[in-house]
mmCIF file of C-alpha atoms in Angstrom:
data_model
loop_
_atom_site.group_PDB
_atom_site.id
_atom_site.type_symbol
_atom_site.label_atom_id
_atom_site.label_comp_id
_atom_site.label_asym_id
_atom_site.label_seq_id
_atom_site.Cartn_x
_atom_site.Cartn_y
_atom_site.Cartn_z
ATOM 1 C CA MET A 29 26.988 5.395 -12.888
ATOM 2 C CA ALA A 30 27.447 3.787 -9.439
ATOM 3 C CA HIS A 31 24.504 1.891 -9.143
ATOM 4 C CA ARG A 32 24.472 0.542 -12.501
ATOM 5 C CA ALA A 33 28.197 -0.394 -11.985
ATOM 6 C CA ARG A 34 27.576 -3.046 -9.331
ATOM 7 C CA ALA A 35 28.000 -6.740 -10.159
ATOM 8 C CA LEU A 36 24.248 -7.515 -9.676
ATOM 9 C CA LEU A 37 23.082 -9.651 -12.581
ATOM 10 C CA LEU A 38 19.634 -10.906 -13.514
ATOM 11 C CA THR A 39 19.739 -14.359 -14.390
ATOM 12 C CA ALA A 40 17.379 -17.364 -15.277
ATOM 13 C CA LEU A 41 17.907 -20.817 -14.620
ATOM 14 C CA ALA A 42 16.783 -23.796 -17.028
ATOM 15 C CA LEU A 43 15.390 -26.474 -15.047
ATOM 16 C CA LEU A 44 16.147 -29.402 -17.144
ATOM 17 C CA THR A 45 15.411 -33.155 -17.147
ATOM 18 C CA GLY A 46 18.029 -34.853 -14.938
ATOM 19 C CA GLY A 47 19.534 -31.391 -14.058
ATOM 20 C CA THR A 48 22.516 -31.581 -16.860
ATOM 21 C CA LEU A 49 23.273 -29.946 -20.100
ATOM 22 C CA ALA A 50 24.645 -32.425 -22.642
ATOM 23 C CA ALA A 51 25.503 -29.829 -25.303
ATOM 24 C CA PRO A 52 28.915 -28.835 -26.553
ATOM 25 C CA PRO A 53 30.636 -26.077 -24.467
ATOM 26 C CA ALA A 54 28.277 -23.474 -23.828
ATOM 27 C CA SER A 55 28.710 -19.757 -24.897
ATOM 28 C CA ALA A 56 29.822 -17.419 -22.297
ATOM 29 C CA VAL A 57 29.939 -13.467 -21.739
ATOM 30 C CA ILE A 58 33.682 -13.905 -20.952
ATOM 31 C CA GLY A 59 35.296 -16.445 -23.201
ATOM 32 C CA GLY A 60 32.093 -17.568 -24.849
ATOM 33 C CA ALA A 61 30.075 -17.178 -27.890
ATOM 34 C CA PRO A 62 26.866 -15.266 -29.215
ATOM 35 C CA SER A 63 23.624 -16.959 -28.047
ATOM 36 C CA THR A 64 21.478 -18.283 -30.832
ATOM 37 C CA TYR A 65 18.080 -18.193 -29.005
ATOM 38 C CA GLY A 66 16.657 -15.678 -26.329
ATOM 39 C CA PRO A 67 13.106 -14.430 -27.122
ATOM 40 C CA TRP A 68 12.520 -13.566 -23.552
ATOM 41 C CA ALA A 69 15.630 -11.229 -23.313
ATOM 42 C CA VAL A 70 15.094 -7.538 -22.950
ATOM 43 C CA ARG A 71 17.929 -4.938 -23.236
ATOM 44 C CA MET A 72 17.501 -1.867 -21.022
ATOM 45 C CA PHE A 73 18.628 1.644 -21.799
ATOM 46 C CA VAL A 74 18.620 4.752 -19.827
ATOM 47 C CA ASP A 75 18.954 8.015 -22.098
ATOM 48 C CA GLY A 76 19.648 5.761 -25.041
ATOM 49 C CA VAL A 77 22.851 4.017 -23.113
ATOM 50 C CA PRO A 78 22.659 0.294 -22.690
ATOM 51 C CA THR A 79 22.689 -0.444 -18.932
ATOM 52 C CA CYS A 80 21.021 -3.866 -18.011
ATOM 53 C CA THR A 81 19.507 -6.875 -19.229
ATOM 54 C CA GLY A 82 15.854 -8.026 -18.288
ATOM 55 C CA THR A 83 13.429 -10.968 -18.810
ATOM 56 C CA ALA A 84 10.009 -10.744 -20.433
ATOM 57 C CA VAL A 85 8.049 -12.657 -17.790
ATOM 58 C CA ALA A 86 4.682 -11.604 -19.130
ATOM 59 C CA ARG A 87 3.093 -9.830 -22.147
ATOM 60 C CA GLU A 88 3.110 -6.470 -20.334
ATOM 61 C CA TRP A 89 5.952 -7.167 -17.559
ATOM 62 C CA VAL A 90 9.670 -6.822 -17.593
ATOM 63 C CA LEU A 91 11.800 -8.055 -14.710
ATOM 64 C CA SER A 92 15.173 -6.606 -14.008
ATOM 65 C CA ALA A 93 17.239 -5.576 -11.109
ATOM 66 C CA SER A 94 15.849 -2.825 -8.946
ATOM 67 C CA HIS A 95 19.267 -1.175 -8.748
ATOM 68 C CA CYS A 96 19.045 -0.462 -12.615
ATOM 69 C CA PHE A 97 16.248 2.090 -11.820
ATOM 70 C CA PHE A 98 18.138 4.142 -9.396
ATOM 71 C CA GLU A 99 21.006 6.604 -9.510
ATOM 72 C CA GLN A 100 22.636 7.772 -6.424
ATOM 73 C CA GLY A 101 19.630 6.571 -4.535
ATOM 74 C CA GLN A 102 17.029 8.489 -6.843
ATOM 75 C CA ALA A 103 14.537 6.710 -8.983
ATOM 76 C CA VAL A 104 15.235 7.082 -12.668
ATOM 77 C CA ALA A 105 12.522 8.819 -14.640
ATOM 78 C CA ASP A 106 10.257 6.581 -16.589
ATOM 79 C CA LYS A 107 10.916 8.814 -19.622
ATOM 80 C CA ARG A 108 14.470 8.359 -19.741
ATOM 81 C CA ILE A 109 14.029 4.294 -19.751
ATOM 82 C CA SER A 110 13.521 2.195 -22.935
ATOM 83 C CA PHE A 111 13.665 -1.408 -23.864
ATOM 84 C CA ARG A 112 14.458 -3.321 -26.854
ATOM 85 C CA VAL A 113 12.610 -6.700 -27.305
ATOM 86 C CA GLY A 114 12.457 -9.300 -29.759
ATOM 87 C CA SER A 115 16.198 -9.546 -31.080
ATOM 88 C CA LEU A 116 19.377 -11.000 -29.944
ATOM 89 C CA ASP A 117 21.078 -7.843 -31.130
ATOM 90 C CA ALA A 118 20.709 -4.877 -28.641
ATOM 91 C CA THR A 119 20.533 -2.156 -31.403
ATOM 92 C CA ALA A 120 17.492 -4.055 -32.995
ATOM 93 C CA GLY A 121 14.381 -5.348 -32.061
ATOM 94 C CA THR A 122 11.063 -3.419 -31.060
ATOM 95 C CA LEU A 123 11.487 -0.311 -28.712
ATOM 96 C CA VAL A 124 9.103 -0.272 -25.810
ATOM 97 C CA HIS A 125 8.593 2.268 -23.228
ATOM 98 C CA PRO A 126 7.683 1.801 -19.443
ATOM 99 C CA VAL A 127 3.954 2.430 -18.281
ATOM 100 C CA LYS A 128 4.140 5.619 -16.356
ATOM 101 C CA GLY A 129 4.176 4.933 -12.541
ATOM 102 C CA ALA A 130 3.902 1.148 -12.933
ATOM 103 C CA ARG A 131 6.917 -0.271 -11.302
ATOM 104 C CA ARG A 132 6.849 -2.746 -8.476
ATOM 105 C CA GLY A 133 9.695 -3.347 -6.509
ATOM 106 C CA SER A 134 10.556 -6.052 -3.834
ATOM 107 C CA ALA A 135 11.058 -5.076 -0.120
ATOM 108 C CA GLU A 136 13.349 -8.215 0.082
ATOM 109 C CA ALA A 137 15.449 -8.300 -2.857
ATOM 110 C CA ASP A 138 16.999 -6.341 -5.463
ATOM 111 C CA MET A 139 14.131 -7.085 -8.154
ATOM 112 C CA MET A 140 11.833 -4.892 -10.068
ATOM 113 C CA LEU A 141 9.010 -5.620 -12.184
ATOM 114 C CA VAL A 142 8.132 -2.812 -14.754
ATOM 115 C CA LYS A 143 5.006 -2.577 -16.698
ATOM 116 C CA VAL A 144 5.127 -2.103 -20.515
ATOM 117 C CA PRO A 145 2.696 -2.012 -23.530
ATOM 118 C CA PRO A 146 1.898 -5.569 -24.653
ATOM 119 C CA MET A 147 4.844 -7.298 -26.267
ATOM 120 C CA THR A 148 4.564 -9.854 -28.805
ATOM 121 C CA VAL A 149 7.609 -11.989 -27.956
ATOM 122 C CA ARG A 150 7.646 -15.310 -26.376
ATOM 123 C CA THR A 151 7.707 -14.718 -22.501
ATOM 124 C CA ALA A 152 9.559 -16.997 -19.981
ATOM 125 C CA ALA A 153 7.647 -19.734 -18.447
ATOM 126 C CA LEU A 154 8.386 -19.593 -14.722
ATOM 127 C CA ALA A 155 9.417 -22.772 -12.655
ATOM 128 C CA SER A 156 7.166 -23.700 -9.673
ATOM 129 C CA GLU A 157 10.212 -25.588 -7.794
ATOM 130 C CA GLY A 158 13.536 -24.247 -6.952
ATOM 131 C CA VAL A 159 17.089 -25.238 -7.875
ATOM 132 C CA HIS A 160 19.378 -28.052 -6.252
ATOM 133 C CA THR A 161 22.933 -28.541 -5.454
ATOM 134 C CA GLY A 162 24.816 -29.972 -8.648
ATOM 135 C CA GLN A 163 22.284 -28.605 -11.144
ATOM 136 C CA ARG A 164 23.925 -27.079 -14.266
ATOM 137 C CA VAL A 165 22.342 -23.678 -15.366
ATOM 138 C CA ARG A 166 22.723 -21.214 -17.832
ATOM 139 C CA VAL A 167 22.865 -17.407 -17.879
ATOM 140 C CA TYR A 168 22.179 -15.061 -20.569
ATOM 141 C CA GLY A 169 22.951 -11.571 -20.996
ATOM 142 C CA TRP A 170 24.359 -8.487 -22.821
ATOM 143 C CA GLY A 171 27.255 -6.617 -21.444
ATOM 144 C CA ALA A 172 30.945 -6.896 -20.703
ATOM 145 C CA THR A 173 33.036 -9.510 -22.532
ATOM 146 C CA CYS A 174 36.287 -8.894 -20.655
ATOM 147 C CA GLU A 175 37.565 -7.843 -17.241
ATOM 148 C CA GLY A 176 38.944 -4.600 -16.281
ATOM 149 C CA ASP A 177 37.521 -1.865 -18.480
ATOM 150 C CA GLU A 178 34.130 -3.195 -18.875
ATOM 151 C CA ASN A 179 32.915 -0.206 -20.873
ATOM 152 C CA ALA A 180 35.518 -0.811 -23.586
ATOM 153 C CA CYS A 181 34.194 -4.401 -24.462
ATOM 154 C CA GLN A 182 30.401 -4.395 -24.251
ATOM 155 C CA SER A 183 28.801 -6.884 -26.315
ATOM 156 C CA ARG A 184 26.029 -5.930 -28.927
ATOM 157 C CA VAL A 185 24.613 -9.616 -28.994
ATOM 158 C CA LEU A 186 23.192 -11.715 -26.438
ATOM 159 C CA LYS A 187 25.712 -13.964 -24.750
ATOM 160 C CA GLU A 188 25.645 -17.051 -22.302
ATOM 161 C CA ALA A 189 27.511 -18.827 -19.750
ATOM 162 C CA ASP A 190 27.076 -22.277 -17.845
ATOM 163 C CA LEU A 191 27.258 -22.520 -14.154
ATOM 164 C CA ARG A 192 26.564 -24.874 -11.450
ATOM 165 C CA VAL A 193 24.571 -24.645 -8.239
ATOM 166 C CA VAL A 194 26.728 -25.406 -5.133
ATOM 167 C CA GLY A 195 25.609 -26.203 -1.535
ATOM 168 C CA PRO A 196 24.577 -23.349 0.939
ATOM 169 C CA ASP A 197 27.347 -24.670 3.319
ATOM 170 C CA ASP A 198 29.960 -24.191 0.677
ATOM 171 C CA PRO A 199 32.694 -21.793 2.157
ATOM 172 C CA ARG A 200 32.230 -19.650 -1.108
ATOM 173 C CA CYS A 201 28.726 -18.967 -0.327
ATOM 174 C CA ALA A 202 29.661 -17.374 3.161
ATOM 175 C CA GLY A 203 27.506 -14.306 3.572
ATOM 176 C CA HIS A 204 25.495 -14.841 0.417
ATOM 177 C CA ALA A 205 23.339 -17.897 0.839
ATOM 178 C CA GLY A 206 22.262 -20.188 3.699
ATOM 179 C CA PRO A 207 19.901 -23.375 4.106
ATOM 180 C CA GLY A 208 16.251 -22.555 3.986
ATOM 181 C CA THR A 209 16.462 -19.194 2.142
ATOM 182 C CA SER A 210 15.765 -18.416 -1.544
ATOM 183 C CA ASP A 211 19.462 -17.546 -2.089
ATOM 184 C CA PHE A 212 21.769 -19.946 -3.660
ATOM 185 C CA CYS A 213 25.476 -19.971 -4.982
ATOM 186 C CA MET A 214 26.736 -20.884 -8.402
ATOM 187 C CA GLU A 215 30.334 -21.949 -9.630
ATOM 188 C CA LYS A 216 31.902 -21.555 -13.015
ATOM 189 C CA VAL A 217 31.617 -24.438 -15.543
ATOM 190 C CA LYS A 218 32.081 -22.646 -19.116
ATOM 191 C CA GLY A 219 32.457 -18.825 -19.294
ATOM 192 C CA ILE A 220 31.387 -16.654 -16.418
ATOM 193 C CA PRO A 221 29.227 -13.402 -16.403
ATOM 194 C CA ALA A 222 31.012 -10.084 -16.309
ATOM 195 C CA GLY A 223 30.301 -7.467 -13.911
ATOM 196 C CA GLY A 224 32.106 -5.331 -11.518
ATOM 197 C CA ASP A 225 32.625 -2.062 -9.812
ATOM 198 C CA SER A 226 34.802 -0.914 -12.739
ATOM 199 C CA GLY A 227 31.994 -1.033 -15.499
ATOM 200 C CA PRO A 228 28.369 -1.196 -16.012
ATOM 201 C CA GLY A 229 27.975 -4.849 -15.017
ATOM 202 C CA ASP A 230 25.380 -6.923 -16.921
ATOM 203 C CA GLU A 231 21.831 -8.078 -15.400
ATOM 204 C CA ARG A 232 21.469 -11.305 -16.848
ATOM 205 C CA GLY A 233 18.167 -12.226 -19.123
ATOM 206 C CA PRO A 234 16.639 -15.776 -19.372
ATOM 207 C CA ALA A 235 18.259 -19.304 -20.105
ATOM 208 C CA ARG A 236 17.375 -22.270 -22.186
ATOM 209 C CA PRO A 237 18.294 -25.837 -22.449
ATOM 210 C CA GLY A 238 21.705 -27.156 -23.503
ATOM 211 C CA GLU A 239 20.488 -28.849 -26.551
ATOM 212 C CA ALA A 240 18.045 -27.266 -29.209
ATOM 213 C CA ARG A 241 15.901 -30.395 -29.446
ATOM 214 C CA ARG A 242 15.577 -30.553 -25.686
ATOM 215 C CA ARG A 243 12.245 -28.859 -24.493
ATOM 216 C CA LEU A 244 12.528 -25.730 -22.307
ATOM 217 C CA ARG A 245 10.420 -26.573 -19.244
ATOM 218 C CA ARG A 246 10.492 -23.711 -16.822
ATOM 219 C CA LEU A 247 12.716 -20.724 -16.144
ATOM 220 C CA ARG A 248 13.578 -19.496 -12.781
ATOM 221 C CA PRO A 249 14.888 -15.916 -12.896
ATOM 222 C CA GLY A 250 16.812 -14.481 -10.102
ATOM 223 C CA VAL A 251 19.478 -11.713 -9.156
ATOM 224 C CA ASP A 252 22.945 -12.806 -9.358
ATOM 225 C CA ARG A 253 25.058 -10.547 -7.405
ATOM 226 C CA ARG A 254 28.711 -11.599 -7.526
ATOM 227 C CA SER A 255 31.346 -11.122 -10.268
ATOM 228 C CA GLY A 256 34.242 -13.747 -10.958
ATOM 229 C CA ARG A 257 34.527 -17.525 -10.376
ATOM 230 C CA ASP A 258 31.658 -17.848 -8.175
ATOM 231 C CA ARG A 259 28.221 -16.373 -8.155
ATOM 232 C CA ALA A 260 25.426 -15.692 -5.663
ATOM 233 C CA ALA A 261 21.683 -15.390 -6.822
ATOM 234 C CA THR A 262 18.320 -15.020 -5.244
ATOM 235 C CA GLU A 263 15.181 -16.723 -6.647
ATOM 236 C CA VAL A 264 12.016 -14.830 -7.623
ATOM 237 C CA ALA A 265 9.309 -17.016 -6.203
ATOM 238 C CA PRO A 266 9.733 -16.609 -2.624
ATOM 239 C CA ARG A 267 9.908 -12.650 -2.911
ATOM 240 C CA GLY A 268 7.349 -9.818 -2.525
ATOM 241 C CA HIS A 269 5.737 -10.542 -5.937
ATOM 242 C CA ARG A 270 4.289 -13.786 -7.478
ATOM 243 C CA LEU A 271 4.044 -14.291 -11.402
ATOM 244 C CA THR A 272 1.268 -16.355 -12.020
ATOM 245 C CA PRO A 273 1.054 -19.219 -14.719
ATOM 246 C CA SER A 274 -1.257 -17.241 -16.868
ATOM 247 C CA GLY A 275 1.133 -14.370 -17.281
ATOM 248 C CA GLY A 276 -0.347 -12.058 -14.570
ATOM 249 C CA VAL A 277 1.385 -10.475 -11.594
ATOM 250 C CA ARG A 278 -0.093 -11.123 -8.248
ATOM 251 C CA GLU A 279 1.145 -9.069 -5.300
ATOM 252 C CA SER A 280 1.947 -10.914 -2.165
ATOM 253 C CA GLY A 281 3.343 -8.316 0.070
ATOM 254 C CA ALA A 282 4.431 -4.642 0.037
ATOM 255 C CA GLY A 283 5.220 -3.550 -3.494
ATOM 256 C CA ALA A 284 6.921 -0.367 -2.496
ATOM 257 C CA ARG A 285 9.865 0.840 -4.536
ATOM 258 C CA HIS A 286 13.052 0.709 -2.718
ATOM 259 C CA ALA A 287 16.665 1.827 -3.120
ATOM 260 C CA PRO A 288 19.208 -0.763 -4.017
ATOM 261 C CA GLY A 289 21.072 -2.721 -1.284
ATOM 262 C CA PRO A 290 24.690 -2.617 -0.586
ATOM 263 C CA ALA A 291 27.339 -3.173 -3.027
ATOM 264 C CA SER A 292 28.778 -6.500 -3.900
ATOM 265 C CA PRO A 293 29.959 -8.728 -2.211
ATOM 266 C CA ALA A 294 27.510 -7.855 0.667
ATOM 267 C CA PRO A 295 24.020 -9.567 0.077
ATOM 268 C CA ALA A 296 21.754 -7.134 -1.994
ATOM 269 C CA THR A 297 19.066 -6.689 0.383
ATOM 270 C CA PRO A 298 17.585 -3.043 0.469
ATOM 271 C CA PRO A 299 17.759 -0.886 3.528
#
């Protein structure tokens, strides 16, 4: 459907010591390999059809892209939505459903917090600081593994790609990010997230360090809204909801639901 077809991807960025990844080539959604770790990754379904990826940011909260919860400007009913958690295989794991009427959208970005019954998975520990130019990050998600007809190449297992943050004055960021904002741009390093107007897209889940022995410090989820070689994303922390270190959710502004913003490549700012 139109809103789920946009290339707006939920991504999470691992803030690593030194800002680098020392691992072998990372897996990727296009041109990569399946991920081996991602306990916070959540697969979203509408009417049993896989649509988006989310992040378990607290025991009772899933973060995903707001546009995943709308069809032609109308909110998708809670009873039509389900999530699978606790498995890298989108067909496995525990099935959970949203708590009725417990969605919290952002008035500034394409983001949605959805309350669910308590989950037993490891949740994403959120960063307190932003990303910086030159930092290498990793995005996770289910979805298309090819360009073109993405409906024909949906991955059943979680996959990943490595990207690098570029400066807000980079010409490729024009119209997507600027100095002093929470938006930032990324370029391809190894693999690239899929997603576009021709298919269901792939809302990204959380990230991890490049080496299994390196300690994951914090995750920075955001909404990635471009397909292809370059990416643009919006950080969560400056937005309408703050996620507290204890795993709670504290509102810091209007939490009204909203319709998704304009289609990529325009910025994903709701009307």
